[in-house]
Coordinates of C-alpha atoms in Angstrom, one line a residue:
Chain A
M191 CA 26.3 -0.7 -30.2
L192 CA 26.0 2.7 -31.8
A193 CA 23.7 1.3 -34.3
N194 CA 21.4 -0.1 -31.6
F195 CA 21.4 3.2 -29.7
I196 CA 20.3 5.0 -33.1
Y197 CA 17.7 2.4 -33.6
Q198 CA 16.2 2.8 -30.2
N199 CA 16.3 6.5 -30.5
L200 CA 14.4 6.1 -33.8
L201 CA 11.7 3.9 -32.0
I202 CA 11.4 6.2 -29.2
C203 CA 10.9 9.0 -31.9
Q204 CA 8.3 7.2 -33.7
F205 CA 6.4 6.4 -30.4
E206 CA 6.2 9.9 -29.4
L207 CA 5.1 11.1 -32.8
K208 CA 2.4 8.5 -32.5
R209 CA 1.6 10.2 -29.3
L210 CA 0.9 13.6 -31.1
F211 CA -0.5 12.5 -34.2
A212 CA -2.3 9.1 -33.5
T213 CA -3.9 9.7 -30.2
R214 CA -6.9 11.7 -29.0
K215 CA -4.9 13.7 -26.4
G216 CA -2.4 14.6 -29.3
W217 CA -5.2 15.6 -31.6
L218 CA -6.4 17.8 -29.0
Y219 CA -3.1 19.5 -28.7
L220 CA -2.8 19.8 -32.5
A221 CA -6.3 21.2 -32.9
T222 CA -5.5 24.1 -30.0
Y223 CA -2.3 24.8 -32.0
L224 CA -3.7 25.1 -35.4
V225 CA -6.5 27.3 -34.1
V226 CA -4.0 29.6 -32.5
W227 CA -1.8 29.6 -35.6
Y228 CA -5.0 30.4 -37.7
F229 CA -5.7 33.4 -35.8
I230 CA -2.0 34.6 -35.9
L231 CA -1.9 34.1 -39.6
F232 CA -5.0 35.5 -40.7
Y233 CA -5.0 38.5 -38.6
P234 CA -1.7 39.9 -37.5
I235 CA 0.5 38.4 -40.0
R236 CA -1.7 39.1 -42.9
Y237 CA -2.5 42.5 -41.8
A238 CA 0.9 43.6 -40.7
A239 CA 2.3 42.1 -44.2
N240 CA -0.3 44.1 -46.2
L241 CA 0.5 47.3 -44.1
L242 CA 4.4 46.7 -45.1
D243 CA 3.5 45.9 -48.8
E244 CA 1.6 49.2 -49.1
H245 CA 4.2 51.6 -47.3
R246 CA 7.6 49.9 -48.2
S247 CA 7.8 52.0 -51.3
T248 CA 7.0 55.3 -49.7
A249 CA 9.9 57.4 -48.6
H250 CA 8.9 57.5 -44.8
A251 CA 8.3 53.9 -44.5
G252 CA 11.7 53.0 -43.5
S253 CA 12.0 55.5 -40.8
F254 CA 8.5 55.0 -39.5
F255 CA 9.2 51.0 -39.0
E256 CA 12.9 52.0 -37.9
F257 CA 11.3 54.3 -35.2
L258 CA 8.8 51.5 -34.2
G259 CA 11.9 49.0 -33.8
F260 CA 10.6 47.0 -36.7
G261 CA 13.1 48.2 -39.4
S262 CA 14.4 44.8 -40.0
L263 CA 10.9 43.8 -41.4
L264 CA 11.7 45.9 -44.5
D265 CA 14.6 43.6 -45.2
W266 CA 12.8 40.6 -45.6
S267 CA 12.0 40.1 -49.6
I268 CA 8.5 38.7 -48.5
P269 CA 6.8 40.9 -45.7
A270 CA 4.6 38.1 -44.5
F271 CA 7.9 36.0 -43.6
G272 CA 9.3 39.2 -41.8
V273 CA 6.2 39.4 -39.6
Y274 CA 6.1 35.6 -39.2
W275 CA 9.6 35.6 -38.3
H276 CA 9.1 38.2 -35.6
F277 CA 6.2 36.5 -34.2
A278 CA 7.7 32.9 -34.3
L279 CA 10.8 34.4 -32.2
I280 CA 8.4 34.9 -29.4
F281 CA 6.0 32.3 -29.8
F282 CA 8.1 29.0 -30.4
P283 CA 10.6 29.5 -27.6
M284 CA 7.4 30.0 -25.1
M285 CA 5.7 26.9 -26.7
S286 CA 8.9 25.0 -26.4
V287 CA 8.9 25.7 -22.7
V288 CA 5.6 24.3 -22.4
I289 CA 5.2 21.5 -24.6
A290 CA 8.9 20.0 -24.0
A291 CA 8.3 20.4 -20.2
D292 CA 7.1 16.6 -19.9
Q293 CA 9.9 14.7 -21.8
T294 CA 10.3 12.4 -18.9
C295 CA 8.7 13.4 -15.7
S296 CA 5.2 12.3 -15.8
D297 CA 6.7 8.9 -17.0
R298 CA 9.0 8.8 -14.2
V299 CA 6.2 9.5 -11.6
R300 CA 3.9 7.0 -13.1
G301 CA 6.6 4.5 -13.3
T302 CA 6.1 3.9 -17.2
L303 CA 9.9 5.1 -17.4
R304 CA 10.8 1.8 -15.2
F305 CA 9.6 -0.4 -18.2
L306 CA 11.7 1.6 -20.6
A307 CA 14.7 1.7 -18.4
L308 CA 15.0 -2.1 -18.6
R309 CA 15.4 -2.1 -22.2
V310 CA 16.8 1.3 -23.0
S311 CA 20.0 2.9 -21.5
R312 CA 19.4 6.1 -19.7
D313 CA 21.2 8.0 -22.4
G314 CA 18.9 6.3 -25.0
L315 CA 15.9 7.5 -23.0
F316 CA 17.1 11.0 -22.4
F317 CA 18.4 11.8 -26.1
G318 CA 15.5 9.8 -27.5
R319 CA 13.1 11.8 -25.8
Y320 CA 15.0 15.0 -26.7
I321 CA 15.0 14.2 -30.3
S322 CA 11.5 13.3 -30.4
F323 CA 10.6 16.8 -28.9
M324 CA 12.8 18.6 -31.5
V325 CA 11.3 16.4 -34.5
I326 CA 7.7 17.4 -33.2
Q327 CA 8.5 21.0 -32.9
F328 CA 10.3 20.7 -36.3
L329 CA 7.0 19.4 -37.7
L330 CA 4.9 22.0 -35.9
I331 CA 7.0 25.0 -37.5
L332 CA 7.0 23.2 -40.9
L333 CA 3.1 23.3 -40.7
T334 CA 2.8 27.0 -39.8
L335 CA 5.4 27.9 -42.5
L336 CA 3.4 25.9 -45.2
A337 CA 0.3 28.0 -44.1
T338 CA 2.2 31.2 -44.5
L339 CA 3.6 29.9 -47.7
L340 CA 0.2 29.3 -49.0
L341 CA -1.0 32.7 -47.9
V342 CA 1.8 34.4 -49.8
V343 CA 1.4 32.1 -53.0
F344 CA -2.2 32.6 -52.9
R345 CA -1.6 36.4 -53.2
D346 CA 1.1 36.3 -55.7
S347 CA 2.2 33.0 -57.2
S348 CA 5.4 34.6 -58.7
L349 CA 6.7 34.6 -55.2
L350 CA 6.7 30.9 -54.9
L351 CA 10.6 30.4 -55.1
E352 CA 11.3 33.4 -53.2
A353 CA 8.7 32.1 -50.5
F354 CA 10.5 28.8 -50.2
N355 CA 13.9 30.4 -49.7
N356 CA 12.5 32.7 -46.9
A357 CA 10.6 29.7 -45.4
A358 CA 13.8 27.3 -45.4
S359 CA 15.8 29.9 -43.8
I360 CA 13.1 30.5 -41.1
L361 CA 12.8 26.8 -40.5
I362 CA 16.4 26.0 -40.0
N363 CA 16.9 29.0 -37.7
L364 CA 13.8 28.4 -35.6
F365 CA 14.9 24.8 -35.1
L366 CA 18.3 26.1 -34.0
V367 CA 16.7 28.5 -31.6
L368 CA 14.6 25.9 -30.0
L369 CA 17.6 23.7 -29.3
P370 CA 18.7 25.2 -26.1
F371 CA 15.1 25.7 -25.0
T372 CA 14.1 21.9 -25.5
A373 CA 17.6 21.0 -23.9
M374 CA 16.7 23.0 -20.8
M375 CA 13.3 21.3 -20.4
A376 CA 15.0 18.1 -21.0
G377 CA 17.3 18.6 -17.9
L378 CA 14.4 19.9 -15.7
S379 CA 11.9 17.3 -16.8
A380 CA 14.6 14.8 -15.7
T381 CA 14.6 16.2 -12.0
V382 CA 11.1 17.5 -11.4
K383 CA 7.6 15.5 -10.8
S384 CA 5.5 17.3 -13.1
A385 CA 5.5 19.5 -16.4
R386 CA 4.2 22.4 -14.4
Q387 CA 7.1 22.2 -11.9
A388 CA 9.5 22.1 -15.0
T389 CA 8.0 25.2 -16.7
V390 CA 8.0 27.1 -13.3
W391 CA 11.6 26.0 -12.8
A392 CA 12.5 27.2 -16.2
V393 CA 11.0 30.8 -15.8
L394 CA 12.6 31.0 -12.4
I395 CA 16.2 29.7 -13.6
W396 CA 16.0 32.1 -16.8
S397 CA 14.9 35.2 -14.7
F398 CA 17.1 34.6 -11.9
L399 CA 20.2 33.5 -14.2
A400 CA 19.8 36.9 -16.2
G401 CA 19.4 39.0 -13.0
I402 CA 22.4 37.4 -11.4
I403 CA 24.5 37.6 -14.2
S404 CA 23.6 41.3 -14.7
A405 CA 24.3 42.0 -11.1
L406 CA 27.6 40.5 -11.5
S407 CA 28.6 42.1 -14.5
S408 CA 28.2 45.4 -13.1
Y409 CA 31.1 44.6 -10.4
L410 CA 33.1 42.7 -13.1
P411 CA 31.9 43.6 -16.6
I412 CA 33.8 40.6 -18.0
L413 CA 31.2 38.3 -16.6
G414 CA 28.5 40.1 -18.7
K415 CA 29.7 37.6 -21.2
L416 CA 28.1 34.7 -19.4
K417 CA 24.9 35.8 -20.5
I418 CA 25.6 34.0 -23.9
L419 CA 24.6 31.0 -21.7
I420 CA 21.1 32.0 -21.2
P421 CA 18.7 30.3 -23.8
G422 CA 17.1 33.1 -25.9
Y423 CA 20.1 35.3 -25.4
Q424 CA 20.5 35.8 -29.2
L425 CA 16.7 36.3 -29.7
S426 CA 16.8 40.3 -30.1
G427 CA 19.7 40.2 -32.1
L428 CA 18.0 37.5 -34.4
A429 CA 15.1 40.0 -34.9
Q430 CA 17.3 42.5 -36.6
L431 CA 18.5 40.1 -39.2
S432 CA 16.6 38.8 -42.1
E433 CA 16.5 35.5 -44.1
W434 CA 19.9 33.6 -44.3
E435 CA 21.8 36.5 -42.5
T436 CA 20.1 34.7 -39.3
L437 CA 22.4 32.1 -39.4
Q438 CA 25.3 34.4 -38.2
L439 CA 24.1 33.8 -34.7
A440 CA 23.6 30.0 -35.2
Y441 CA 26.8 29.2 -33.0
I442 CA 25.0 30.6 -29.8
P443 CA 21.9 28.0 -29.6
V444 CA 24.2 25.4 -30.6
L445 CA 26.7 26.1 -27.9
Q446 CA 23.9 26.4 -25.4
A447 CA 22.3 23.2 -26.4
V448 CA 25.5 21.4 -26.0
I449 CA 26.1 22.7 -22.5
L450 CA 22.6 22.3 -21.4
L451 CA 22.5 18.6 -22.8
I452 CA 25.7 17.7 -20.8
I453 CA 24.1 19.0 -17.7
G454 CA 20.5 17.2 -18.4
R455 CA 22.6 13.9 -19.2
W456 CA 24.3 14.6 -15.8
I457 CA 21.0 14.7 -14.1
M458 CA 19.3 11.8 -15.9
Q459 CA 22.2 9.6 -14.9
R460 CA 21.8 10.4 -11.4
Q461 CA 18.1 10.5 -11.0
A462 CA 16.2 7.7 -9.4
L463 CA 13.6 6.3 -11.9
Chain B
M191 CA 30.3 -24.2 -10.3
S192 CA 28.8 -21.7 -12.6
E193 CA 29.1 -17.7 -12.3
P194 CA 26.6 -16.1 -10.1
I195 CA 24.1 -14.2 -12.2
I196 CA 23.7 -11.6 -9.6
Q197 CA 26.6 -10.5 -7.4
C198 CA 26.2 -7.9 -4.6
R199 CA 29.2 -6.9 -2.5
D200 CA 28.6 -4.4 0.3
V201 CA 25.8 -2.5 -1.4
S202 CA 24.5 0.5 0.5
H203 CA 21.9 2.8 -0.4
S204 CA 20.3 5.8 1.7
Y205 CA 17.5 8.1 1.2
S206 CA 18.3 11.7 2.6
G207 CA 20.9 10.3 5.2
K208 CA 18.8 7.4 6.1
L209 CA 20.2 3.9 5.3
A210 CA 17.8 1.7 3.6
L211 CA 20.5 -0.8 2.6
K212 CA 23.4 -1.5 5.0
Q213 CA 26.4 -3.3 3.1
V214 CA 24.4 -5.8 1.6
S215 CA 26.3 -8.8 0.2
F216 CA 25.1 -11.9 -1.7
E217 CA 25.1 -13.9 -4.8
I218 CA 22.6 -15.6 -6.9
F219 CA 22.9 -18.5 -9.1
A220 CA 20.6 -19.4 -12.2
G221 CA 18.1 -22.1 -11.2
E222 CA 15.1 -22.3 -8.9
P223 CA 13.0 -19.3 -8.0
I224 CA 14.3 -17.3 -5.2
G225 CA 12.5 -15.2 -2.6
L226 CA 13.2 -12.2 -1.1
V227 CA 11.4 -11.5 2.1
G228 CA 11.5 -9.0 4.9
P229 CA 9.2 -6.7 7.0
N230 CA 7.8 -3.3 5.7
G231 CA 10.8 -0.9 5.2
A232 CA 13.3 -3.7 5.3
G233 CA 14.7 -2.5 1.9
K234 CA 13.3 -5.0 -0.7
T235 CA 11.9 -2.8 -2.9
T236 CA 15.2 -0.6 -2.8
L237 CA 17.3 -3.6 -3.4
L238 CA 15.3 -4.8 -6.5
S239 CA 15.4 -1.1 -7.7
V240 CA 19.2 -1.1 -7.5
L241 CA 19.3 -4.5 -9.1
C242 CA 17.3 -3.3 -12.0
G243 CA 19.5 0.0 -12.2
F244 CA 16.5 2.2 -11.3
L245 CA 18.6 3.6 -8.3
K246 CA 22.4 4.1 -8.1
P247 CA 23.7 2.6 -4.7
S248 CA 25.6 5.0 -2.6
A249 CA 28.1 2.4 -2.0
G250 CA 29.2 -1.0 -3.3
I251 CA 29.4 -3.2 -6.3
V252 CA 26.5 -4.8 -8.1
S253 CA 27.1 -7.1 -11.2
I254 CA 24.3 -8.7 -13.2
F255 CA 25.5 -11.1 -15.6
G256 CA 28.8 -9.6 -15.3
Y257 CA 27.6 -6.1 -16.1
K258 CA 26.5 -2.9 -14.2
P259 CA 22.8 -2.8 -13.5
G260 CA 21.4 -0.6 -16.4
D261 CA 24.0 -1.7 -18.8
S262 CA 22.6 -1.8 -22.7
N263 CA 23.9 -5.2 -22.7
L264 CA 21.4 -6.5 -20.1
C265 CA 18.5 -5.5 -22.7
G266 CA 16.5 -8.6 -23.0
K267 CA 18.5 -10.6 -20.5
I268 CA 16.8 -9.1 -17.3
S269 CA 13.3 -8.1 -16.8
A270 CA 11.2 -6.8 -14.1
L271 CA 7.8 -6.0 -12.4
P272 CA 8.5 -2.8 -10.6
Q273 CA 6.3 -2.1 -7.6
D274 CA 3.5 0.4 -8.4
A275 CA 4.6 1.1 -12.0
R276 CA 1.6 1.8 -14.4
F277 CA 1.4 2.0 -18.2
D278 CA 0.8 5.3 -20.0
P279 CA -3.1 5.6 -20.3
V280 CA -2.8 7.5 -23.7
F281 CA -1.8 4.3 -25.5
T282 CA -3.5 0.8 -25.7
I283 CA -1.8 -1.9 -23.9
G284 CA -0.8 -3.9 -27.0
E285 CA 0.9 -0.8 -28.4
Q286 CA 3.0 -0.4 -25.3
L287 CA 3.8 -4.1 -25.0
A288 CA 4.7 -4.3 -28.8
F289 CA 7.0 -1.0 -28.1
L290 CA 8.7 -2.6 -25.4
A291 CA 9.2 -5.8 -27.6
C292 CA 10.6 -3.6 -30.3
L293 CA 13.0 -1.9 -28.1
Q294 CA 14.0 -5.5 -27.1
G295 CA 14.7 -6.3 -30.6
F296 CA 11.6 -7.7 -32.0
D297 CA 10.4 -6.4 -35.7
V298 CA 7.0 -4.8 -35.6
E299 CA 5.2 -7.8 -36.5
Q300 CA 6.8 -10.1 -34.1
A301 CA 6.5 -7.7 -31.4
W302 CA 2.6 -7.6 -31.7
Q303 CA 2.8 -11.4 -31.6
E304 CA 4.9 -11.3 -28.5
A305 CA 2.4 -8.8 -27.0
G306 CA -0.4 -11.3 -27.6
R307 CA 1.7 -14.1 -26.4
V308 CA 2.5 -12.3 -22.9
L309 CA -1.0 -11.1 -22.4
D310 CA -2.5 -14.6 -23.2
A311 CA -0.2 -16.0 -20.4
V312 CA -1.9 -13.6 -17.7
A313 CA -5.1 -14.4 -19.2
L314 CA -5.6 -10.9 -20.5
K315 CA -5.5 -11.4 -24.4
E316 CA -8.8 -9.5 -24.9
S317 CA -7.3 -6.4 -23.4
L318 CA -4.8 -6.2 -26.3
H319 CA -6.5 -3.1 -27.7
S320 CA -7.8 -1.5 -24.1
I321 CA -6.3 1.4 -22.5
L322 CA -4.8 1.3 -19.0
D323 CA -7.8 3.3 -17.5
T324 CA -10.5 0.7 -18.5
L325 CA -8.7 -2.1 -16.5
S326 CA -8.8 -3.1 -12.8
H327 CA -6.0 -2.7 -10.4
G328 CA -5.5 -6.4 -10.6
M329 CA -5.7 -6.5 -14.4
A330 CA -3.2 -3.6 -14.5
K331 CA -1.0 -5.7 -12.2
R332 CA -1.0 -8.5 -14.5
V333 CA -0.2 -6.5 -17.5
A334 CA 2.8 -5.3 -15.8
I335 CA 3.8 -8.8 -15.1
A336 CA 3.0 -9.6 -19.0
Q337 CA 5.7 -7.0 -19.8
A338 CA 8.2 -8.8 -17.6
L339 CA 7.6 -12.0 -19.6
I340 CA 8.4 -10.2 -22.9
G341 CA 11.2 -12.1 -24.7
S342 CA 11.6 -14.8 -21.9
P343 CA 14.5 -13.0 -20.2
E344 CA 17.0 -15.1 -18.4
L345 CA 16.5 -13.2 -15.0
I346 CA 13.0 -11.8 -14.0
L347 CA 12.9 -9.8 -10.9
L348 CA 9.3 -9.4 -9.5
D349 CA 8.4 -7.0 -6.7
E350 CA 5.2 -8.2 -4.9
P351 CA 3.6 -10.0 -8.1
T352 CA 0.4 -11.2 -6.2
A353 CA -0.3 -8.2 -4.3
G354 CA -3.7 -7.2 -4.9
L355 CA -4.7 -10.3 -7.1
D356 CA -7.7 -12.4 -6.3
P357 CA -7.0 -16.1 -5.5
V358 CA -7.6 -17.3 -9.3
N359 CA -5.3 -14.8 -10.5
T360 CA -2.7 -15.4 -7.9
R361 CA -2.8 -19.2 -8.9
N362 CA -2.4 -18.2 -12.5
I363 CA 0.6 -16.1 -11.7
R364 CA 2.0 -19.0 -9.6
S365 CA 1.6 -21.3 -12.5
I366 CA 3.1 -18.8 -15.0
I367 CA 6.2 -18.5 -12.6
M368 CA 6.6 -22.3 -12.3
E369 CA 6.2 -22.5 -16.1
Q370 CA 8.8 -19.8 -17.1
A371 CA 11.2 -21.1 -14.2
K372 CA 12.2 -23.7 -16.8
H373 CA 13.8 -20.9 -18.8
S374 CA 14.3 -17.9 -16.5
T375 CA 15.5 -17.5 -12.9
F376 CA 12.9 -15.5 -10.8
V377 CA 13.8 -13.3 -7.8
I378 CA 10.3 -12.5 -6.0
S379 CA 9.9 -10.1 -3.2
S380 CA 6.6 -10.7 -1.2
H381 CA 4.9 -10.4 2.1
D382 CA 3.0 -13.4 1.3
L383 CA 5.0 -16.2 2.9
A384 CA 2.6 -19.0 2.2
E385 CA 2.8 -18.0 -1.6
L386 CA 6.5 -17.7 -1.5
G387 CA 6.8 -21.1 0.1
R388 CA 4.9 -22.7 -2.6
V389 CA 7.0 -21.0 -5.3
C390 CA 10.5 -20.6 -3.9
Q391 CA 13.2 -23.1 -2.6
K392 CA 15.4 -20.4 -1.4
V393 CA 14.9 -17.3 0.4
L394 CA 16.8 -14.3 1.4
L395 CA 16.0 -12.5 4.4
L396 CA 16.2 -8.7 4.7
E397 CA 15.8 -7.0 7.8
N398 CA 16.3 -3.3 8.5
G399 CA 18.3 -2.9 5.4
V400 CA 20.5 -5.8 6.5
M401 CA 20.8 -9.2 4.5
S402 CA 20.6 -12.3 6.6
P403 CA 24.0 -14.1 6.2
M404 CA 22.5 -17.3 5.2
Q405 CA 20.0 -18.2 2.4
H406 CA 17.0 -20.3 3.8
N407 CA 16.1 -23.5 2.1
V408 CA 12.4 -23.9 2.6
A409 CA 12.5 -27.8 2.5
E410 CA 15.6 -28.1 4.3
A411 CA 15.7 -29.6 7.9
D412 CA 17.5 -27.8 10.4
G413 CA 20.4 -29.8 11.7
N414 CA 19.7 -33.4 12.9
T415 CA 16.2 -32.7 13.8
G416 CA 13.0 -32.6 11.5
F417 CA 9.8 -30.7 11.9
F418 CA 6.1 -31.2 10.8
T419 CA 3.6 -28.4 11.1
L420 CA 0.3 -29.8 11.9
Q421 CA -2.8 -27.6 11.5
M422 CA -6.0 -28.8 13.3
E423 CA -9.7 -28.3 13.5
T424 CA -10.8 -27.3 16.9
C425 CA -9.3 -29.4 19.5
P426 CA -7.9 -29.7 23.1
A427 CA -4.4 -28.3 22.7
D428 CA -3.0 -29.3 26.0
K429 CA -4.1 -32.8 25.5
L430 CA -2.9 -33.0 22.0
I431 CA 0.5 -31.8 22.7
K432 CA 0.9 -34.3 25.7
E433 CA -0.1 -37.2 23.2
L434 CA 2.3 -36.1 20.5
N435 CA 5.1 -35.8 23.1
Q436 CA 4.6 -39.4 23.9
L437 CA 5.3 -40.5 20.5
N438 CA 8.7 -42.2 19.8
G439 CA 11.4 -39.8 18.5
V440 CA 9.4 -36.5 19.3
I441 CA 11.6 -34.1 20.9
K442 CA 9.2 -31.2 21.6
V443 CA 5.8 -30.0 20.5
S444 CA 4.9 -26.4 20.3
N445 CA 1.7 -24.5 19.8
P446 CA 3.0 -21.2 17.9
Q447 CA -0.7 -20.3 16.8
K448 CA -4.4 -21.4 17.8
N449 CA -4.8 -24.9 16.4
E450 CA -1.4 -24.9 14.9
F451 CA 1.4 -27.3 16.4
L452 CA 5.0 -27.6 15.4
V453 CA 6.5 -31.1 16.0
E454 CA 10.3 -31.2 16.3
Y455 CA 11.4 -35.0 16.0
L456 CA 14.7 -37.1 15.3
P457 CA 14.2 -38.5 11.7
E458 CA 16.7 -41.4 12.5
Q459 CA 14.6 -42.7 15.2
A460 CA 11.1 -41.8 13.8
P461 CA 11.4 -42.2 10.0
Q462 CA 7.5 -42.6 9.7
I463 CA 6.6 -40.1 12.3
D464 CA 3.7 -38.6 9.9
I465 CA 2.1 -42.0 10.1
E466 CA 2.2 -42.1 13.7
I467 CA 0.8 -38.6 14.1
L468 CA -2.2 -39.4 11.8
T469 CA -2.7 -42.6 13.8
C470 CA -2.8 -40.7 17.0
L471 CA -5.3 -38.2 15.7
A472 CA -7.6 -40.9 14.5
K473 CA -7.2 -42.8 17.7
H474 CA -8.6 -39.6 19.7
H475 CA -10.9 -38.6 16.9
W476 CA -9.3 -35.1 16.3
S477 CA -9.9 -33.7 12.9
Y478 CA -6.9 -32.2 11.2
R479 CA -6.6 -29.6 8.3
Q480 CA -3.1 -30.2 7.0
L481 CA 0.0 -32.0 8.1
I482 CA 3.1 -30.3 6.5
R483 CA 6.8 -31.6 6.4
G484 CA 8.9 -28.9 7.9
K485 CA 8.2 -25.4 9.3
S486 CA 6.1 -22.8 7.5
L487 CA 8.3 -20.3 6.0
E488 CA 7.1 -17.8 8.3
E489 CA 8.2 -20.0 11.4
K490 CA 11.3 -20.7 9.7
L491 CA 12.5 -17.1 9.1
F492 CA 10.7 -15.1 11.9
F493 CA 10.5 -17.3 14.9
S494 CA 13.3 -19.9 14.7
H495 CA 15.6 -18.3 16.9

């Protein structure tokens, strides 16, 4: 039974990868993504990394970047990855909300999900699509990290090993960061009728949840701890950490993802297909 | 007697407080195709959706081959043509059918062969590499029927399989059902009573979410009397009724529709009433279109009481 569940998840994952890498629509998304990242890499990241490289040895550099709120950039052994990390912490969660918004909704509205539901359990569908979107995002992150790595090595090939180390720490961390965002979108996608609706609801829930918890915590401060349930809660903390230190906060997205997946699965089990 | 393949006990389902199915109970055994009929809004699609596991019933128990609908043990045993469900326009028809076959346990090569086989069955093999947007409504419907045939499941539920199809393809679908019915039990929901009458031996009637307590047998006589349905070319109705009433064994002749007559008779007294009817028509030079043993399904289901 479990083997069949895993096998079906693999098939769904394979099919979704095909959607991105072997269809015209997928190529269009991919091309857009690559163009956006081309500009991010070759302008903000490259210039910021150069700037850091030039000033990191000067006496006032630390206090200057601290003043701007980017002091942690100097903790990265390779500045380009430090800048990438700060960009990625903003870019990928936003991207996740957009690209993971249509995990099941358009298929449900079109009726395609019914063909699948006759062959796969609802759990298989829900987790299969979730895993697929995580794999897709993993590959997209990997692609940009490889480009950054090439950029670094092209300038100084002696940094290859260090660059691999930096890239690996970012890859794992970003993957963890995206777990709850994708889980939130999986749950929303299981209940709304379009990807746009899912994105709108995600923004609303995100904003209102933060507002409500802040308001409640002003009356009862202990309720402020509930903020840990908001996807992205740890992002500002993560921005202050560098390289493998970033794993210190890994428990937060994992916990959020588990809770959101339980809620999403509950929705999927009750939803009419 | 063998176990029923479908068992529904007191199944109810409501949409926003409005009951679409009201304590529906019935059993279906493996065998001949079974029709599910009822007027618009009777709950046919809701019932099929519950059987497929697309909808969770608000109350009651549903069992398919001993499992709850949607159970992974039913994978490959049950299949369906859901109403208005369409394939993904991004992938080719072949890719999607092969993917569904893979999910049913076929390996990749077998899955493509199976995709070709089921498309061939609905006369669409040339559409293997087409995408949905290039197909007409009728062709898309046939592709959806093709997916229901993957792996020759034991139970196939079809929701309006011939709606929107041209006569040639309606006939093709009928042939597919008759052929596949040797291996699978079909439950077919349709408004087309003439079509259902040709394919199904038994019919379930659903009205306002309530299932009729009896399964109607299409060919079965009602009690001790028999019926013939006579469809005529233009003829003097009153005179025809008068002549037919005079035949030995005839109880009553009614005229439910223009040029259509229903002859009720006693089979024991008039075992060859059909020959007598035809002789009578020939004697008066009245041309007939069809003489059918029994009532039409429409008459049997909706106008018998």
